[in-house]
Coordinates of N, CA and C in Angstrom, one line a residue:
X27 N -23.6 11.0 3.2 CA -23.1 10.1 2.1 C -23.2 8.7 2.6
X28 N -23.8 7.9 1.8 CA -23.9 6.4 2.0 C -22.8 5.7 1.2
X29 N -21.8 5.2 2.0 CA -20.7 4.6 1.3 C -21.1 3.2 0.8
X30 N -20.8 3.0 -0.5 CA -21.2 1.7 -1.1 C -20.0 0.8 -1.4
X31 N -18.8 1.3 -1.0 CA -17.6 0.4 -1.2 C -16.4 1.1 -0.6
X32 N -15.4 0.3 -0.3 CA -14.1 0.8 0.3 C -12.9 0.3 -0.5
X33 N -12.1 1.3 -0.8 CA -10.8 0.9 -1.5 C -9.7 1.2 -0.5
X34 N -8.8 0.2 -0.3 CA -7.7 0.3 0.7 C -6.4 0.4 0.1
X35 N -5.6 1.3 0.7 CA -4.1 1.3 0.5 C -3.6 0.0 1.2
X36 N -2.3 -0.2 1.1 CA -1.7 -1.4 1.7 C -0.7 -1.0 2.9
X37 N 0.5 -0.5 2.5 CA 1.5 -0.2 3.5 C 1.1 1.1 4.3
X38 N 1.1 0.9 5.6 CA 0.7 2.0 6.4 C -0.8 2.0 6.7
X39 N -1.5 1.2 6.0 CA -3.0 1.1 6.2 C -3.4 -0.3 6.7
X40 N -2.9 -1.3 5.9 CA -3.2 -2.7 6.3 C -2.2 -3.3 7.2
X41 N -0.9 -3.0 6.8 CA 0.2 -3.6 7.7 C 1.5 -2.7 7.5
X42 N 2.5 -3.1 8.4 CA 3.8 -2.4 8.4 C 4.8 -3.5 8.1
X43 N 5.3 -3.5 6.9 CA 6.3 -4.5 6.5 C 7.7 -4.0 6.6
X44 N 7.9 -2.7 7.0 CA 9.2 -2.1 6.8 C 10.4 -2.8 7.5
X45 N 10.2 -3.4 8.7 CA 11.4 -4.1 9.2 C 11.8 -5.3 8.4
X46 N 10.8 -6.0 7.9 CA 11.1 -7.2 7.1 C 11.7 -6.8 5.8
X47 N 11.1 -5.8 5.2 CA 11.5 -5.4 3.8 C 12.9 -4.8 3.9
X48 N 13.2 -4.0 5.0 CA 14.6 -3.4 5.1 C 15.6 -4.5 5.1
X49 N 15.4 -5.5 5.9 CA 16.3 -6.6 6.0 C 16.5 -7.3 4.7
X50 N 15.4 -7.6 4.0 CA 15.5 -8.3 2.7 C 16.2 -7.4 1.6
X51 N 15.9 -6.1 1.6 CA 16.6 -5.2 0.7 C 18.1 -5.1 0.9
X52 N 18.4 -5.0 2.2 CA 19.9 -4.8 2.6 C 20.7 -6.0 2.2
X53 N 20.1 -7.2 2.4 CA 20.8 -8.4 2.0 C 21.0 -8.5 0.5
X54 N 20.0 -8.0 -0.3 CA 20.2 -7.9 -1.7 C 21.2 -6.9 -2.2
X55 N 21.1 -5.7 -1.5 CA 22.1 -4.7 -1.8 C 23.5 -5.2 -1.6
X56 N 23.8 -5.9 -0.5 CA 25.1 -6.4 -0.2 C 25.6 -7.3 -1.2
X57 N 24.8 -8.1 -1.8 CA 25.2 -9.1 -2.8 C 25.5 -8.5 -4.2
X58 N 24.6 -7.5 -4.7 CA 24.8 -7.1 -6.0 C 25.3 -5.7 -6.2
X59 N 25.0 -4.8 -5.3 CA 25.4 -3.4 -5.4 C 25.8 -2.9 -4.0
X60 N 26.9 -3.4 -3.5 CA 27.3 -3.0 -2.1 C 27.6 -1.5 -1.9
X61 N 27.8 -0.8 -3.0 CA 28.0 0.7 -2.9 C 26.8 1.4 -2.5
X62 N 25.6 0.8 -2.6 CA 24.4 1.5 -2.3 C 24.2 1.5 -0.7
X63 N 23.9 2.6 -0.1 CA 23.6 2.7 1.3 C 22.5 1.8 1.7
X64 N 22.6 1.2 2.9 CA 21.5 0.4 3.5 C 20.3 1.3 3.7
X65 N 19.1 0.6 3.7 CA 17.9 1.3 4.1 C 17.5 0.8 5.5
X66 N 16.6 1.6 6.1 CA 16.1 1.3 7.4 C 14.6 1.2 7.3
X67 N 13.9 0.7 8.4 CA 12.5 0.7 8.4 C 11.9 2.2 8.3
X68 N 12.6 3.1 9.1 CA 12.1 4.5 9.1 C 12.3 5.1 7.7
X69 N 13.4 4.8 7.0 CA 13.6 5.4 5.7 C 12.5 4.8 4.7
X70 N 12.2 3.6 4.8 CA 11.2 3.0 4.0 C 9.8 3.6 4.2
X71 N 9.5 3.9 5.5 CA 8.2 4.6 5.8 C 8.0 5.9 5.1
X72 N 9.1 6.6 4.8 CA 9.0 7.8 4.0 C 8.9 7.6 2.5
X73 N 9.1 6.4 2.1 CA 9.1 6.1 0.6 C 7.9 5.3 0.2
X74 N 7.4 4.4 1.1 CA 6.3 3.6 0.7 C 5.1 4.4 0.4
X75 N 4.4 4.1 -0.7 CA 3.3 4.9 -1.2 C 3.7 5.5 -2.5
X76 N 5.0 5.7 -2.7 CA 5.5 6.2 -4.0 C 5.6 5.0 -5.0
X77 N 5.7 5.3 -6.3 CA 5.9 4.3 -7.2 C 7.3 3.7 -7.1
X78 N 7.5 2.5 -7.6 CA 8.8 1.8 -7.4 C 9.9 2.5 -8.1
X79 N 9.7 3.2 -9.3 CA 10.7 3.9 -10.0 C 11.2 5.1 -9.2
X80 N 10.2 5.8 -8.5 CA 10.6 7.0 -7.7 C 11.4 6.5 -6.5
X81 N 11.0 5.4 -5.8 CA 11.7 4.9 -4.7 C 13.1 4.6 -5.1
X82 N 13.3 4.0 -6.2 CA 14.6 3.6 -6.7 C 15.5 4.9 -6.9
X83 N 14.9 5.9 -7.5 CA 15.6 7.2 -7.7 C 16.0 7.8 -6.4
X84 N 15.2 7.7 -5.4 CA 15.4 8.3 -4.1 C 16.5 7.5 -3.3
X85 N 16.4 6.2 -3.3 CA 17.2 5.4 -2.4 C 18.5 4.8 -3.1
X86 N 18.5 4.7 -4.4 CA 19.6 4.1 -5.1 C 20.3 5.1 -6.0
X87 N 20.4 6.3 -5.5 CA 20.9 7.5 -6.4 C 22.3 7.3 -6.9
X88 N 23.1 6.4 -6.3 CA 24.5 6.2 -6.7 C 24.6 5.4 -8.0
X89 N 23.4 4.8 -8.4 CA 23.4 3.9 -9.6 C 22.9 4.6 -10.8
X90 N 23.2 4.1 -12.0 CA 22.5 4.6 -13.2 C 21.1 4.0 -13.3
X91 N 20.4 4.5 -14.3 CA 19.0 4.1 -14.4 C 18.8 2.6 -14.6
X92 N 19.7 2.0 -15.4 CA 19.5 0.5 -15.7 C 19.8 -0.2 -14.4
X93 N 20.9 0.2 -13.7 CA 21.2 -0.6 -12.4 C 20.2 -0.4 -11.3
X94 N 19.6 0.8 -11.3 CA 18.5 1.1 -10.3 C 17.4 0.1 -10.6
X95 N 17.0 -0.1 -11.8 CA 15.9 -1.0 -12.2 C 16.3 -2.4 -11.8
X96 N 17.5 -2.8 -12.1 CA 17.9 -4.2 -11.7 C 17.9 -4.4 -10.2
X97 N 18.4 -3.4 -9.5 CA 18.4 -3.6 -8.0 C 17.0 -3.6 -7.5
X98 N 16.1 -2.7 -8.0 CA 14.7 -2.7 -7.5 C 14.0 -4.0 -7.8
X99 N 14.2 -4.6 -9.0 CA 13.6 -5.8 -9.3 C 14.0 -6.9 -8.3
X100 N 15.3 -7.0 -8.1 CA 15.9 -8.0 -7.1 C 15.4 -7.8 -5.7
X101 N 15.3 -6.5 -5.3 CA 14.8 -6.2 -4.0 C 13.4 -6.6 -3.8
X102 N 12.6 -6.3 -4.8 CA 11.2 -6.7 -4.7 C 11.0 -8.2 -4.7
X103 N 11.8 -9.0 -5.4 CA 11.7 -10.4 -5.4 C 12.1 -10.9 -4.0
X104 N 13.2 -10.4 -3.4 CA 13.6 -10.7 -2.1 C 12.6 -10.4 -1.0
X105 N 12.0 -9.2 -1.2 CA 10.9 -8.7 -0.3 C 9.7 -9.7 -0.2
X106 N 9.2 -10.1 -1.4 CA 8.1 -10.9 -1.4 C 8.4 -12.3 -0.8
X107 N 9.6 -12.8 -1.1 CA 10.0 -14.1 -0.5 C 10.0 -14.0 1.0
X108 N 10.6 -12.9 1.5 CA 10.7 -12.7 3.0 C 9.4 -12.5 3.6
X109 N 8.5 -11.8 3.0 CA 7.1 -11.6 3.5 C 6.3 -13.0 3.5
X110 N 6.5 -13.8 2.5 CA 5.8 -15.1 2.5 C 6.4 -16.0 3.6
X111 N 7.6 -15.8 3.9 CA 8.3 -16.7 4.9 C 8.1 -16.1 6.3
X112 N 7.7 -14.9 6.4 CA 7.6 -14.2 7.7 C 6.6 -14.8 8.6
X113 N 6.9 -15.1 9.9 CA 6.0 -15.7 10.9 C 5.5 -14.7 11.9
X114 N 6.0 -13.4 11.9 CA 5.5 -12.4 12.8 C 4.3 -11.7 12.3
X115 N 3.4 -11.3 13.2 CA 2.2 -10.6 12.9 C 2.6 -9.1 12.6
X116 N 2.5 -8.7 11.4 CA 2.9 -7.3 11.0 C 1.7 -6.5 10.6
X117 N 0.5 -7.1 10.7 CA -0.7 -6.4 10.3 C -1.2 -5.5 11.5
X118 N -1.7 -4.3 11.2 CA -2.2 -3.5 12.2 C -3.4 -4.1 12.9
X119 N -3.5 -3.8 14.2 CA -4.5 -4.4 15.1 C -6.0 -4.3 14.5
X120 N -6.6 -5.4 14.4 CA -8.1 -5.4 14.0 C -8.3 -5.3 12.6
X121 N -7.3 -5.2 11.7 CA -7.5 -5.0 10.3 C -8.2 -6.2 9.6
X122 N -7.7 -7.4 9.8 CA -8.2 -8.6 9.2 C -9.7 -8.8 9.6
X123 N -10.0 -8.7 10.9 CA -11.3 -8.9 11.4 C -12.3 -7.9 10.8
X124 N -11.8 -6.6 10.8 CA -12.7 -5.6 10.2 C -12.9 -5.7 8.8
X125 N -11.9 -6.1 8.0 CA -12.1 -6.3 6.6 C -13.1 -7.4 6.3
X126 N -13.1 -8.4 7.1 CA -14.0 -9.5 6.9 C -15.5 -9.1 7.2
X127 N -15.6 -8.3 8.3 CA -17.0 -7.8 8.6 C -17.5 -6.8 7.6
X128 N -16.6 -5.9 7.1 CA -17.0 -4.9 6.1 C -17.4 -5.6 4.8
X129 N -16.6 -6.6 4.5 CA -16.9 -7.3 3.2 C -18.2 -8.0 3.2
X130 N -18.8 -8.3 4.3 CA -20.1 -8.9 4.4 C -21.2 -7.9 4.0
X131 N -20.8 -6.6 4.1 CA -21.8 -5.5 3.9 C -21.6 -4.8 2.6
X132 N -20.4 -4.5 2.3 CA -20.1 -3.8 1.0 C -18.8 -4.3 0.4
X133 N -18.6 -4.2 -0.9 CA -17.3 -4.7 -1.5 C -16.1 -3.9 -1.1
X134 N -15.0 -4.6 -0.9 CA -13.7 -4.1 -0.5 C -12.7 -4.3 -1.6
X135 N -11.9 -3.3 -1.9 CA -10.9 -3.3 -3.0 C -9.6 -2.8 -2.4
X136 N -8.5 -3.1 -3.2 CA -7.2 -2.6 -2.9 C -6.6 -1.9 -4.1
X137 N -6.0 -0.7 -3.9 CA -5.2 0.0 -4.9 C -3.9 0.4 -4.2
X138 N -2.8 0.1 -4.8 CA -1.5 0.4 -4.3 C -0.5 0.8 -5.4
X139 N 0.5 1.5 -5.0 CA 1.6 1.8 -6.0 C 2.7 0.7 -6.0
X140 N 2.4 -0.4 -5.5 CA 3.4 -1.5 -5.4 C 3.7 -2.2 -6.7
X141 N 4.6 -3.2 -6.6 CA 5.0 -4.0 -7.7 C 4.0 -5.1 -7.9
X142 N 3.9 -5.7 -9.2 CA 3.1 -6.8 -9.4 C 3.4 -7.9 -8.5
X143 N 2.3 -8.6 -8.0 CA 2.5 -9.7 -7.1 C 2.4 -9.4 -5.7
X144 N 2.6 -8.1 -5.3 CA 2.7 -7.7 -3.9 C 1.3 -7.8 -3.2
X145 N 0.2 -7.4 -3.9 CA -1.1 -7.5 -3.3 C -1.5 -8.9 -3.1
X146 N -1.1 -9.8 -4.0 CA -1.4 -11.2 -3.9 C -0.7 -11.7 -2.6
X147 N 0.5 -11.3 -2.3 CA 1.1 -11.7 -1.0 C 0.3 -11.1 0.2
X148 N -0.2 -9.9 0.1 CA -0.9 -9.3 1.2 C -2.2 -10.1 1.5
X149 N -2.9 -10.4 0.5 CA -4.2 -11.2 0.7 C -4.0 -12.6 1.1
X150 N -2.9 -13.2 0.6 CA -2.6 -14.6 1.0 C -2.1 -14.6 2.5
X151 N -1.2 -13.7 2.9 CA -0.7 -13.8 4.3 C -1.7 -13.4 5.3
X152 N -2.7 -12.6 4.9 CA -3.7 -12.2 5.8 C -5.0 -12.9 5.7
X153 N -5.0 -13.9 4.8 CA -6.2 -14.8 4.6 C -7.5 -13.9 4.3
X154 N -7.3 -13.0 3.4 CA -8.4 -12.1 3.0 C -8.7 -12.1 1.5
X155 N -8.2 -13.2 0.8 CA -8.4 -13.3 -0.6 C -9.8 -13.2 -1.0
X156 N -10.7 -14.0 -0.2 CA -12.1 -14.0 -0.6 C -12.8 -12.8 -0.2
X157 N -12.2 -11.9 0.6 CA -12.9 -10.6 1.0 C -12.5 -9.4 0.1
X158 N -11.6 -9.6 -0.8 CA -11.2 -8.5 -1.7 C -11.7 -8.8 -3.1
X159 N -12.6 -7.9 -3.5 CA -13.3 -8.2 -4.8 C -12.5 -7.9 -6.0
X160 N -11.6 -6.9 -5.9 CA -10.8 -6.5 -7.1 C -9.6 -5.7 -6.6
X161 N -8.5 -5.6 -7.3 CA -7.4 -4.8 -6.9 C -6.6 -4.4 -8.2
X162 N -5.8 -3.3 -8.0 CA -5.0 -2.8 -9.0 C -3.7 -2.2 -8.4
X163 N -2.6 -2.2 -9.2 CA -1.4 -1.5 -8.7 C -0.6 -1.0 -9.9
X164 N 0.4 -0.1 -9.5 CA 1.3 0.5 -10.5 C 2.1 -0.6 -11.3
X165 N 2.5 -1.6 -10.6 CA 3.3 -2.7 -11.2 C 2.6 -3.4 -12.3
X166 N 1.2 -3.4 -12.3 CA 0.4 -4.1 -13.3 C 0.3 -3.3 -14.6
X167 N 0.2 -2.0 -14.4 CA -0.2 -1.2 -15.6 C 0.6 0.1 -15.8
X168 N 1.4 0.5 -14.8 CA 2.2 1.8 -14.9 C 1.3 3.0 -14.6
X169 N 0.1 2.8 -14.2 CA -0.8 4.0 -13.9 C -0.4 4.6 -12.6
X170 N -0.8 5.9 -12.4 CA -0.7 6.5 -11.1 C -1.7 5.9 -10.2
X171 N -1.6 6.2 -8.9 CA -2.6 5.7 -7.9 C -3.9 6.3 -8.2
X172 N -4.0 7.6 -8.5 CA -5.2 8.2 -8.8 C -5.9 7.5 -10.0
X173 N -5.2 7.2 -11.1 CA -5.7 6.6 -12.2 C -6.2 5.2 -11.9
X174 N -5.5 4.5 -11.0 CA -5.9 3.1 -10.7 C -7.2 3.1 -9.7
X175 N -7.3 4.1 -8.9 CA -8.5 4.3 -8.1 C -9.7 4.4 -9.0
X176 N -9.5 5.4 -10.0 CA -10.6 5.6 -10.9 C -10.9 4.4 -11.8
X177 N -9.9 3.6 -12.1 CA -10.0 2.4 -12.9 C -10.9 1.4 -12.1
X178 N -10.6 1.2 -10.8 CA -11.4 0.3 -9.9 C -12.8 0.8 -9.8
X179 N -13.0 2.1 -9.7 CA -14.3 2.7 -9.6 C -15.1 2.3 -10.9
X180 N -14.5 2.6 -12.0 CA -15.2 2.4 -13.3 C -15.5 0.9 -13.6
X181 N -14.4 0.1 -13.3 CA -14.5 -1.3 -13.6 C -15.6 -2.0 -12.8
X182 N -15.8 -1.5 -11.6 CA -16.8 -2.2 -10.7 C -18.1 -1.4 -10.5
X183 N -18.3 -0.3 -11.3 CA -19.5 0.5 -11.2 C -19.8 1.1 -9.9
X184 N -18.8 1.5 -9.2 CA -19.0 2.1 -7.8 C -19.6 3.5 -7.9
X185 N -20.5 3.8 -7.0 CA -21.1 5.1 -7.0 C -20.7 6.0 -5.9
X186 N -20.4 5.4 -4.7 CA -20.1 6.2 -3.5 C -18.9 5.5 -2.7
X187 N -17.7 5.4 -3.4 CA -16.6 4.7 -2.7 C -15.9 5.7 -1.8
X188 N -15.1 5.2 -0.9 CA -14.1 6.0 -0.2 C -12.8 5.2 -0.3
X189 N -11.6 6.0 -0.3 CA -10.3 5.4 -0.3 C -9.7 5.6 1.1
X190 N -9.1 4.6 1.6 CA -8.4 4.6 2.9 C -6.9 4.5 2.7
X191 N -6.2 5.6 3.1 CA -4.8 5.6 3.0 C -4.2 6.5 4.1
X192 N -2.8 6.6 4.1 CA -2.2 7.3 5.2 C -1.2 8.4 4.8
X193 N -1.0 8.7 3.6 CA 0.0 9.7 3.2 C -0.6 10.8 2.3
X194 N 0.2 11.9 2.2 CA -0.2 13.0 1.3 C -0.4 12.5 -0.1
X195 N 0.4 11.5 -0.5 CA 0.3 11.0 -1.9 C -1.0 10.3 -2.1
X196 N -1.5 9.6 -1.0 CA -2.8 9.0 -1.1 C -3.9 10.0 -1.2
X197 N -3.8 11.1 -0.4 CA -4.7 12.2 -0.5 C -4.8 12.8 -1.8
X198 N -3.6 13.1 -2.4 CA -3.6 13.7 -3.8 C -4.2 12.7 -4.8
X199 N -3.9 11.4 -4.7 CA -4.5 10.5 -5.6 C -6.0 10.5 -5.5
X200 N -6.6 10.6 -4.3 CA -8.0 10.7 -4.2 C -8.6 11.9 -4.8
X201 N -7.9 13.0 -4.7 CA -8.4 14.2 -5.4 C -8.4 14.1 -6.9
X202 N -7.3 13.4 -7.4 CA -7.2 13.2 -8.8 C -8.4 12.3 -9.3
X203 N -8.7 11.3 -8.5 CA -9.7 10.3 -8.8 C -11.1 10.8 -8.5
X204 N -11.3 11.8 -7.7 CA -12.6 12.3 -7.3 C -13.3 11.4 -6.3
X205 N -12.4 10.8 -5.4 CA -13.0 9.9 -4.4 C -12.6 10.4 -3.1
X206 N -13.6 10.4 -2.1 CA -13.3 10.9 -0.8 C -12.2 10.1 -0.1
X207 N -11.4 10.8 0.7 CA -10.2 10.2 1.3 C -10.4 10.1 2.8
X208 N -10.2 8.9 3.3 CA -10.2 8.6 4.7 C -8.8 8.4 5.2
X209 N -8.4 9.3 6.1 CA -7.0 9.3 6.6 C -6.8 8.3 7.7
X210 N -5.9 7.3 7.4 CA -5.5 6.3 8.5 C -4.4 7.0 9.3
X211 N -4.7 7.6 10.4 CA -3.8 8.5 11.1 C -2.8 7.6 11.9
X212 N -3.0 6.3 12.0 CA -2.0 5.4 12.6 C -0.9 5.0 11.7
X213 N -0.9 5.4 10.5 CA 0.0 4.9 9.4 C 1.3 5.7 9.4
X214 N 1.9 5.9 8.2 CA 3.2 6.4 8.0 C 3.3 7.9 7.7
X215 N 2.2 8.5 7.4 CA 2.2 9.9 7.1 C 1.0 10.7 7.4
X216 N 0.8 11.8 6.8 CA -0.4 12.6 7.0 C -0.6 13.6 5.8
X217 N -1.9 13.9 5.5 CA -2.1 14.9 4.5 C -1.8 16.3 5.0
X218 N -1.5 17.2 4.0 CA -1.0 18.5 4.4 C -2.1 19.5 4.8
X219 N -3.4 19.1 4.6 CA -4.5 19.9 5.1 C -5.5 18.9 5.7
X220 N -6.6 19.5 6.2 CA -7.6 18.7 6.9 C -8.9 18.6 6.1
X221 N -8.8 18.7 4.8 CA -10.0 18.6 3.9 C -10.3 17.2 3.5
X222 N -9.9 16.2 4.3 CA -10.2 14.9 4.0 C -11.7 14.5 4.5
X223 N -12.2 13.4 4.0 CA -13.6 13.0 4.3 C -13.7 12.6 5.8
X224 N -12.7 11.9 6.3 CA -12.8 11.4 7.7 C -11.4 11.0 8.1
X225 N -11.2 10.8 9.4 CA -9.9 10.4 10.0 C -10.2 9.2 10.9
X226 N -9.4 8.2 10.9 CA -9.5 7.1 11.8 C -8.2 6.9 12.5
X227 N -8.2 6.6 13.8 CA -7.0 6.4 14.6 C -6.7 4.9 14.7
X228 N -7.6 4.1 14.3 CA -7.4 2.6 14.2 C -8.3 2.1 13.1
X229 N -7.9 1.0 12.5 CA -8.6 0.5 11.4 C -10.1 0.1 11.7
X230 N -10.3 -0.3 12.9 CA -11.6 -0.8 13.3 C -12.6 0.4 13.3
X231 N -12.1 1.6 13.4 CA -13.0 2.8 13.4 C -13.7 3.0 12.0
X232 N -13.1 2.3 11.0 CA -13.6 2.4 9.7 C -15.1 1.9 9.6
X233 N -15.4 0.9 10.5 CA -16.7 0.3 10.5 C -17.8 1.3 10.9
X234 N -17.4 2.3 11.7 CA -18.3 3.3 12.2 C -18.8 4.2 11.0
X235 N -18.0 4.3 10.0 CA -18.4 5.2 8.9 C -19.5 4.6 8.0
X236 N -19.7 3.3 8.1 CA -20.7 2.6 7.2 C -22.1 2.9 7.6

């Protein structure tokens, strides 16, 4: 298979924001809904990759639907502010350099289940805006990850793309979209079987697949 494009997941594939996000969310929780239990980086690693409404149901279960939505909206706003202000390097080793080298050969895309505005933060903080040809997310259109992968494929006329992610949810989305899955084994999770296209133990190994 000659790969003509790469579509990337974000959390657990490009970077690990969970310590920064946990602090931002907990500060928000304390102010507006202190009855909600605090989150930790490890808890967030089990949730990232899910859509924001599912995460809210899982983590803010003591609240009603409306209050879950309010809290999630405020948490996401605090999260993006904290990430923009963050000075620590939270990107996995070699990711930015590899993305830039890959983008010189084939187009690179991003699909995530994140909120609107989050991918913009990712590309700004990592200085890869010019390297990402197109992106899509749950927050923009309410689509599943599988639907958004297929949307990127169709919108850009891709013939032989692969999707790089780290969780079972990513794997299932690829099956839904009909796109080969590359498992980022250094990330937050793993697929339940080994029927994926390839496995990488570091992001730089992705270049060997081209």
